[in-house]
CSV table of C-alpha atoms and ligand atoms in Angstrom, one decimal:
chain,number,residue,atom,x,y,z
T,1,MET,CA,99.9,95.3,79.1
T,2,ALA,CA,100.9,95.2,82.8
T,3,SER,CA,99.0,97.8,84.8
T,4,PRO,CA,101.1,100.7,86.0
T,5,PHE,CA,98.9,100.8,89.1
T,6,PRO,CA,99.0,97.2,90.2
T,7,GLY,CA,95.9,96.5,92.3
T,8,LEU,CA,94.9,100.1,92.2
T,9,LEU,CA,93.0,100.3,89.1
T,10,PRO,CA,89.3,100.3,89.9
T,11,SER,CA,86.8,98.0,88.3
T,12,LEU,CA,84.5,99.9,86.1
T,13,PRO,CA,80.8,100.1,87.1
T,14,PHE,CA,80.0,98.2,83.9
T,15,SER,CA,81.7,95.9,81.5
T,16,PRO,CA,82.4,97.4,78.2
T,17,SER,CA,82.3,94.9,75.5
T,18,SER,CA,84.2,96.9,73.0
T,19,PRO,CA,86.8,99.7,73.6
T,20,PRO,CA,85.3,103.1,74.6
T,21,PRO,CA,85.8,106.0,72.2
T,22,SER,CA,88.8,108.2,72.7
T,23,ILE,CA,88.4,111.5,74.4
T,24,PHE,CA,91.5,112.7,72.6
T,25,PRO,CA,90.5,112.5,68.9
T,26,GLY,CA,93.4,111.7,66.6
T,27,LYS,CA,95.6,110.3,69.4
T,28,PRO,CA,95.5,106.6,69.9
T,29,LEU,CA,95.1,105.8,73.7
T,30,PRO,CA,97.1,103.2,75.4
T,31,ARG,CA,94.7,100.5,76.6
T,32,LEU,CA,94.8,101.4,80.3
T,33,ARG,CA,94.0,105.0,79.7
T,34,ALA,CA,91.2,103.9,77.4
T,35,ALA,CA,89.9,101.8,80.2
T,36,VAL,CA,90.0,104.4,82.9
T,37,SER,CA,88.5,107.2,80.7
T,38,ALA,CA,85.6,105.1,80.0
T,39,ALA,CA,83.3,106.0,82.9
T,40,LEU,CA,82.0,109.1,81.3
T,41,GLN,CA,82.3,107.9,77.8
T,42,TRP,CA,80.1,104.9,77.9
T,43,ASN,CA,76.7,105.4,76.5
T,44,ARG,CA,74.8,104.8,79.6
T,45,LYS,CA,73.8,106.9,82.6
T,46,PRO,CA,73.6,105.4,86.1
T,47,GLN,CA,70.1,104.4,87.1
T,48,LEU,CA,68.8,106.8,89.8
T,49,ALA,CA,67.4,104.8,92.8
T,50,GLY,CA,65.4,106.1,95.6
T,51,GLU,CA,63.1,109.1,96.0
T,52,THR,CA,64.3,112.5,95.0
T,53,PRO,CA,65.7,114.8,96.2
T,54,ARG,CA,68.2,112.5,97.8
T,55,VAL,CA,69.5,114.5,100.7
T,56,VAL,CA,72.9,113.1,101.7
T,57,VAL,CA,75.1,114.5,104.5
T,58,VAL,CA,78.8,114.0,104.1
T,59,THR,CA,80.2,113.6,107.5
T,60,SER,CA,83.1,112.1,109.5
T,61,GLY,CA,83.5,113.3,113.0
T,62,LYS,CA,87.2,114.0,112.6
T,63,GLY,CA,88.5,117.0,110.6
T,64,GLY,CA,90.8,116.8,107.7
T,65,VAL,CA,89.7,113.4,106.4
T,66,GLY,CA,88.3,114.5,103.1
T,67,LYS,CA,84.7,115.6,103.6
T,68,THR,CA,84.8,118.7,101.5
T,69,THR,CA,86.9,117.1,98.9
T,70,THR,CA,84.4,114.2,98.7
T,71,THR,CA,81.4,116.5,98.4
T,72,ALA,CA,83.1,118.6,95.6
T,73,ASN,CA,84.2,115.5,93.6
T,74,VAL,CA,81.0,113.4,94.2
T,75,GLY,CA,78.9,116.4,93.5
T,76,LEU,CA,80.6,117.3,90.3
T,77,SER,CA,80.5,113.7,89.2
T,78,LEU,CA,76.7,113.5,89.8
T,79,ALA,CA,76.2,116.7,87.8
T,80,ARG,CA,78.3,115.2,85.0
T,81,PHE,CA,76.2,112.1,85.0
T,82,GLY,CA,73.3,114.4,84.2
T,83,PHE,CA,71.7,114.9,87.7
T,84,SER,CA,70.8,118.2,89.2
T,85,VAL,CA,72.8,118.7,92.4
T,86,VAL,CA,72.9,121.4,95.2
T,87,ALA,CA,76.0,121.2,97.3
T,88,VAL,CA,75.4,122.9,100.5
T,89,ASP,CA,78.4,124.2,102.6
T,90,ALA,CA,77.2,123.6,106.2
T,91,ASP,CA,80.6,124.2,107.6
T,92,ALA,CA,79.9,127.7,108.6
T,93,GLY,CA,83.1,128.6,110.5
T,94,LEU,CA,85.6,126.9,108.2
T,95,ARG,CA,83.8,127.3,104.8
T,96,ASN,CA,85.9,126.0,102.0
T,97,LEU,CA,83.7,124.1,99.6
T,98,ASP,CA,83.6,127.4,97.5
T,99,LEU,CA,87.4,127.3,97.2
T,100,LEU,CA,87.5,123.6,96.3
T,101,LEU,CA,85.0,124.3,93.5
T,102,GLY,CA,86.7,127.5,92.5
T,103,LEU,CA,83.6,129.5,93.1
T,104,GLU,CA,84.7,131.7,95.9
T,105,ASN,CA,84.6,135.0,94.0
T,106,ARG,CA,80.9,134.4,93.1
T,107,VAL,CA,79.5,133.9,96.6
T,108,ASN,CA,77.6,137.2,97.2
T,109,TYR,CA,74.7,135.8,99.3
T,110,THR,CA,74.3,132.9,101.6
T,111,ALA,CA,71.5,131.0,103.3
T,112,VAL,CA,71.6,133.3,106.3
T,113,GLU,CA,70.7,136.2,104.0
T,114,VAL,CA,67.9,134.1,102.4
T,115,LEU,CA,66.4,133.4,105.8
T,116,ASN,CA,66.7,137.0,106.8
T,117,GLY,CA,64.7,138.0,103.7
T,118,ASP,CA,67.6,140.0,102.2
T,119,CYS,CA,67.7,137.9,99.1
T,120,ARG,CA,65.9,135.2,97.2
T,121,LEU,CA,67.1,131.6,97.3
T,122,ASP,CA,68.0,131.6,93.7
T,123,GLN,CA,70.3,134.5,94.4
T,124,ALA,CA,72.3,132.5,96.9
T,125,LEU,CA,72.6,129.6,94.6
T,126,ILE,CA,75.8,129.7,92.5
T,127,ARG,CA,75.7,127.7,89.3
T,128,ASP,CA,79.0,126.1,88.3
T,129,ARG,CA,79.8,127.3,84.7
T,130,ARG,CA,81.8,124.1,84.0
T,131,CYS,CA,78.9,122.0,84.9
T,132,PRO,CA,75.7,123.9,85.1
T,133,SER,CA,73.6,121.3,86.9
T,134,LEU,CA,75.8,121.8,90.0
T,135,GLU,CA,74.8,124.7,92.3
T,136,LEU,CA,76.6,125.8,95.4
T,137,LEU,CA,74.8,127.1,98.5
T,138,CYS,CA,76.9,128.5,101.4
T,139,ILE,CA,75.3,128.8,104.8
T,140,SER,CA,77.3,131.9,106.0
T,141,LYS,CA,80.1,134.2,105.1
T,142,PRO,CA,83.7,132.9,105.7
T,143,ARG,CA,85.0,133.2,109.4
T,144,SER,CA,81.6,134.3,110.6
T,145,LYS,CA,80.0,132.1,113.2
T,146,LEU,CA,76.7,130.5,112.4
T,147,PRO,CA,74.1,132.8,113.8
T,148,LEU,CA,72.4,131.4,116.9
T,149,GLY,CA,69.0,131.3,115.1
T,150,PHE,CA,70.4,129.1,112.3
T,151,GLY,CA,70.1,125.6,113.5
T,152,ALA,CA,68.5,122.3,112.4
T,153,LYS,CA,65.1,123.9,111.7
T,154,ALA,CA,66.6,126.6,109.5
T,155,LEU,CA,68.7,124.2,107.4
T,156,THR,CA,65.6,121.9,107.1
T,157,TRP,CA,63.6,124.9,105.9
T,158,VAL,CA,66.3,125.7,103.3
T,159,VAL,CA,66.2,122.2,102.0
T,160,ASP,CA,62.4,122.2,101.9
T,161,ALA,CA,62.7,125.4,99.8
T,162,LEU,CA,65.0,123.6,97.5
T,163,ARG,CA,62.5,120.8,97.2
T,164,SER,CA,59.7,123.3,96.2
T,165,ARG,CA,61.6,125.3,93.8
T,166,PRO,CA,59.5,126.4,90.8
T,167,SER,CA,62.2,125.0,88.5
T,168,GLY,CA,61.9,121.7,90.2
T,169,ALA,CA,63.6,119.8,93.0
T,170,PRO,CA,67.2,118.8,92.5
T,171,HIS,CA,68.0,115.1,92.3
T,172,PHE,CA,70.6,115.5,95.0
T,173,VAL,CA,71.3,117.8,97.9
T,174,LEU,CA,74.8,117.1,99.3
T,175,ILE,CA,75.5,118.7,102.7
T,176,ASP,CA,79.3,119.2,103.6
T,177,CYS,CA,79.2,118.8,107.4
T,178,PRO,CA,81.7,120.5,109.8
T,179,ALA,CA,83.9,118.3,111.9
T,180,GLY,CA,82.9,117.5,115.4
T,181,ILE,CA,79.6,116.4,116.9
T,182,ASP,CA,78.2,119.7,118.3
T,183,ALA,CA,75.7,122.2,117.0
T,184,GLY,CA,77.1,122.5,113.5
T,185,PHE,CA,77.0,118.7,113.1
T,186,ILE,CA,73.4,118.5,114.5
T,187,THR,CA,72.3,121.3,112.1
T,188,ALA,CA,74.0,119.6,109.1
T,189,ILE,CA,72.4,116.2,109.6
T,190,ALA,CA,68.9,117.3,110.4
T,191,PRO,CA,67.5,117.5,106.8
T,192,ALA,CA,69.4,114.4,105.6
T,193,ASN,CA,67.9,111.0,105.0
T,194,GLU,CA,71.2,109.3,104.1
T,195,ALA,CA,74.8,109.8,105.1
T,196,LEU,CA,78.1,109.4,103.5
T,197,LEU,CA,80.7,108.8,106.2
T,198,VAL,CA,84.2,109.6,105.2
T,199,THR,CA,87.1,108.1,107.1
T,200,THR,CA,90.7,107.5,106.7
T,201,PRO,CA,92.2,104.2,107.8
T,202,ASP,CA,93.6,105.4,111.1
T,203,ILE,CA,92.5,104.7,114.6
T,204,THR,CA,91.5,108.1,115.6
T,205,ALA,CA,89.3,108.8,112.4
T,206,LEU,CA,87.7,105.4,113.1
T,207,ARG,CA,86.8,106.0,116.6
T,208,ASP,CA,85.2,109.3,115.5
T,209,ALA,CA,83.5,107.6,112.7
T,210,ASP,CA,82.1,104.9,115.0
T,211,ARG,CA,80.7,107.7,117.3
T,212,VAL,CA,79.2,109.6,114.5
T,213,THR,CA,77.5,106.4,113.1
T,214,GLY,CA,75.8,106.0,116.4
T,215,LEU,CA,74.6,109.5,116.5
T,216,LEU,CA,73.4,109.4,112.9
T,217,GLU,CA,71.4,106.2,113.8
T,218,CYS,CA,69.9,107.9,116.8
T,219,ASP,CA,68.8,110.7,114.6
T,220,GLY,CA,66.9,108.1,112.4
T,221,ILE,CA,69.5,108.1,109.6
T,222,ARG,CA,69.8,104.4,108.7
T,223,ASP,CA,71.3,104.6,105.2
T,224,ILE,CA,75.0,105.1,106.0
T,225,LYS,CA,77.7,104.3,103.5
T,226,MET,CA,81.3,104.9,104.0
T,227,VAL,CA,84.1,106.3,101.8
T,228,VAL,CA,87.5,105.2,102.9
T,229,ASN,CA,90.0,108.0,101.8
T,230,ARG,CA,93.8,108.4,101.6
T,231,VAL,CA,94.5,104.7,101.3
T,232,ARG,CA,98.1,103.7,100.5
T,233,THR,CA,98.6,100.2,99.2
T,234,ASP,CA,102.3,100.4,100.0
T,235,LEU,CA,101.6,101.1,103.7
T,236,ILE,CA,98.9,98.4,103.8
T,237,ARG,CA,101.4,95.9,102.2
T,238,GLY,CA,103.8,96.7,104.9
T,239,GLU,CA,101.2,96.3,107.6
T,240,ASP,CA,101.7,100.0,108.5
T,241,MET,CA,98.1,100.9,107.5
T,242,MET,CA,94.8,99.2,108.1
T,243,SER,CA,93.4,97.5,105.1
T,244,VAL,CA,89.9,98.6,103.9
T,245,ILE,CA,88.6,95.1,105.1
T,246,ASP,CA,89.8,96.0,108.6
T,247,VAL,CA,88.1,99.4,108.4
T,248,GLN,CA,84.9,97.7,107.2
T,249,GLU,CA,85.1,95.1,109.9
T,250,MET,CA,85.5,97.8,112.6
T,251,LEU,CA,82.8,100.0,111.4
T,252,GLY,CA,80.4,97.5,109.9
T,253,LEU,CA,79.2,99.9,107.3
T,254,ALA,CA,78.4,99.4,103.6
T,255,LEU,CA,81.4,100.6,101.5
T,256,LEU,CA,80.7,103.1,98.8
T,257,GLY,CA,84.2,103.9,97.6
T,258,VAL,CA,87.9,103.6,98.3
T,259,ILE,CA,90.0,106.7,97.4
T,260,PRO,CA,93.8,106.3,97.2
T,261,GLU,CA,96.2,109.0,98.6
T,262,ASP,CA,97.0,111.1,95.6
T,263,SER,CA,99.0,114.2,95.3
T,264,GLU,CA,96.7,115.4,92.5
T,265,VAL,CA,94.0,115.9,95.1
T,266,ILE,CA,96.1,118.6,96.8
T,267,LYS,CA,97.0,120.3,93.4
T,268,SER,CA,93.3,120.3,92.5
T,269,THR,CA,92.4,121.7,95.8
T,270,ASN,CA,94.7,124.5,95.4
T,271,ARG,CA,93.6,125.2,91.8
T,272,GLY,CA,89.9,125.1,92.7
T,273,TYR,CA,89.5,122.5,90.0
T,274,PRO,CA,88.1,119.3,91.3
T,275,LEU,CA,89.9,116.2,90.4
T,276,VAL,CA,87.0,114.5,88.5
T,277,LEU,CA,87.5,117.2,85.8
T,278,ASN,CA,90.9,116.3,85.1
T,279,LYS,CA,92.0,115.1,81.7
T,280,PRO,CA,93.4,112.5,81.5
T,281,PRO,CA,91.6,111.1,84.6
T,282,THR,CA,93.5,110.4,87.7
T,283,VAL,CA,93.2,107.2,89.8
T,284,ALA,CA,91.7,109.2,92.7
T,285,GLY,CA,89.4,111.1,90.4
T,286,LEU,CA,88.1,107.9,89.0
T,287,ALA,CA,87.5,106.4,92.4
T,288,PHE,CA,85.5,109.5,93.3
T,289,GLU,CA,83.5,109.1,90.1
T,290,GLN,CA,82.8,105.4,90.9
T,291,ALA,CA,81.6,106.2,94.3
T,292,ALA,CA,79.2,108.8,92.9
T,293,TRP,CA,78.0,106.1,90.4
T,294,ARG,CA,77.2,103.7,93.3
T,295,LEU,CA,75.6,106.5,95.2
T,296,VAL,CA,73.1,107.1,92.4
T,297,GLU,CA,72.3,103.4,92.1
T,298,GLN,CA,72.3,102.7,95.9
T,299,ASP,CA,75.0,100.1,95.2
T,300,THR,CA,77.9,99.1,97.4
T,301,MET,CA,81.3,97.6,96.8
T,302,THR,CA,83.2,94.8,98.5
T,303,ALA,CA,86.7,95.3,99.7
T,304,VAL,CA,88.8,92.4,98.5
T,305,MET,CA,92.3,91.1,99.3
T,306,VAL,CA,94.0,89.8,96.1
T,307,GLU,CA,97.4,88.4,95.6
T,308,GLU,CA,99.0,90.3,92.8
T,309,GLU,CA,101.4,87.5,91.8
T,310,PRO,CA,101.3,83.9,93.1
T,311,LYS,CA,104.6,84.3,94.9
T,312,LYS,CA,103.9,87.7,96.4
T,313,LYS,CA,101.5,86.8,99.2
T,314,GLY,CA,99.6,89.4,101.2
T,315,PHE,CA,99.2,92.0,98.4
T,316,PHE,CA,96.1,94.0,99.2
T,317,SER,CA,93.9,95.5,96.6
T,318,PHE,CA,91.2,97.7,98.0
T,319,PHE,CA,89.1,98.0,94.9
T,320,GLY,CA,86.3,95.4,94.8
T,321,GLY,CA,83.6,94.4,92.5
E,1,ADP,P1,87.6,117.8,105.7
E,1,ADP,O1,86.6,118.5,104.9
E,1,ADP,O2,87.2,116.4,106.2
E,1,ADP,O3,88.2,118.7,106.7
E,1,ADP,P2,89.2,118.1,103.3
E,1,ADP,O4,88.4,117.6,102.2
E,1,ADP,O5,89.3,119.7,103.4
E,1,ADP,O6,88.8,117.5,104.7
E,1,ADP,O7,90.7,117.6,103.0
E,1,ADP,C1,91.8,117.8,104.0
E,1,ADP,C2,93.1,117.8,103.3
E,1,ADP,O8,93.4,116.6,102.7
E,1,ADP,C3,93.1,118.7,102.0
E,1,ADP,O9,94.3,119.4,101.9
E,1,ADP,C4,93.0,117.8,100.8
E,1,ADP,O10,93.6,118.2,99.6
E,1,ADP,C5,93.6,116.5,101.4
E,1,ADP,N1,93.1,115.3,100.8
E,1,ADP,C6,91.8,114.9,100.8
E,1,ADP,N2,91.8,113.7,100.3
E,1,ADP,C7,93.0,113.3,99.8
E,1,ADP,C8,93.6,112.2,99.0
E,1,ADP,N3,92.7,111.2,98.6
E,1,ADP,N4,94.9,112.2,98.7
E,1,ADP,C9,95.7,113.3,99.1
E,1,ADP,N5,95.2,114.3,99.7
E,1,ADP,C10,93.9,114.3,100.1
E,2,MG,MG1,85.7,120.4,105.2
């Protein structure tokens, strides 16, 4: 059967030798859907590499490139793989990770109140009922400015407190970083030992991403992997958008994932229902899930350029092996 998403279908992180079980009992699945629904069906959990907790900052420099979307979807995917995750919304002024996760009505306390001694840490951690191994921690109330006292030291203290929780340290702490490279950025990167740099394939985002890479390296964060978001193969084919290979050549970073432009992302943002929970899965949702899989295993992918058909030269596929 010809793929309805030529060049877009991601390669699965494993090679199933037999068809995966159906997630829709009683309904036979078309082969493509069976393949794309396989990631969470396969009887294997990704192998966790590195020391835990893995403290990962999701950053970009430029705003609006998909940091919060990535934090929500990668965070939920990790939790669905069976890892414990604390997603920290460090974008104090423009807090919206709670909205994307659909948890906005449950945020009563934030890290600022924990630091002031007004509540306990576990009271500020909001457990996602759909996926209980994901917890959200907001730094401050929406529209409030980060208090002057809340800087790099304070966030590092919060992450250390998560590390020494009586219930055990989480496997992952994902920090959703604000845009820019000022105080909020410095605070967000302070406790991290690895970074996930989100960029879109446009020149302004790339310049910011390059600057941020330099700053992360100066801060001692050497493990930096990038996610290229909002990629459109039709534009790449018409040479109106940079290919992922170009992006990789410009930034020189390891590639963790490539996420296509997908209107489902906007719908899921507005519903507070992250894409990776969608059934049947969407292409962007699967791409986020695969990025999460690679993050767990400290794996990377290679952007490849493939010719879809022998006569059609120059067709770019951004999913690699
Ligand atoms: P940031 O946190 O970097 O400011 P967001 O995650 O809030 O960015 O995303 C900004 C906007 O872009 C949101 O409206 C989101 O729905 C949209 N968006 C993000 N990724 C995609 C995508 N792959 N396809 C379509 N829209 C996207
Ligand atoms: Mg954001």
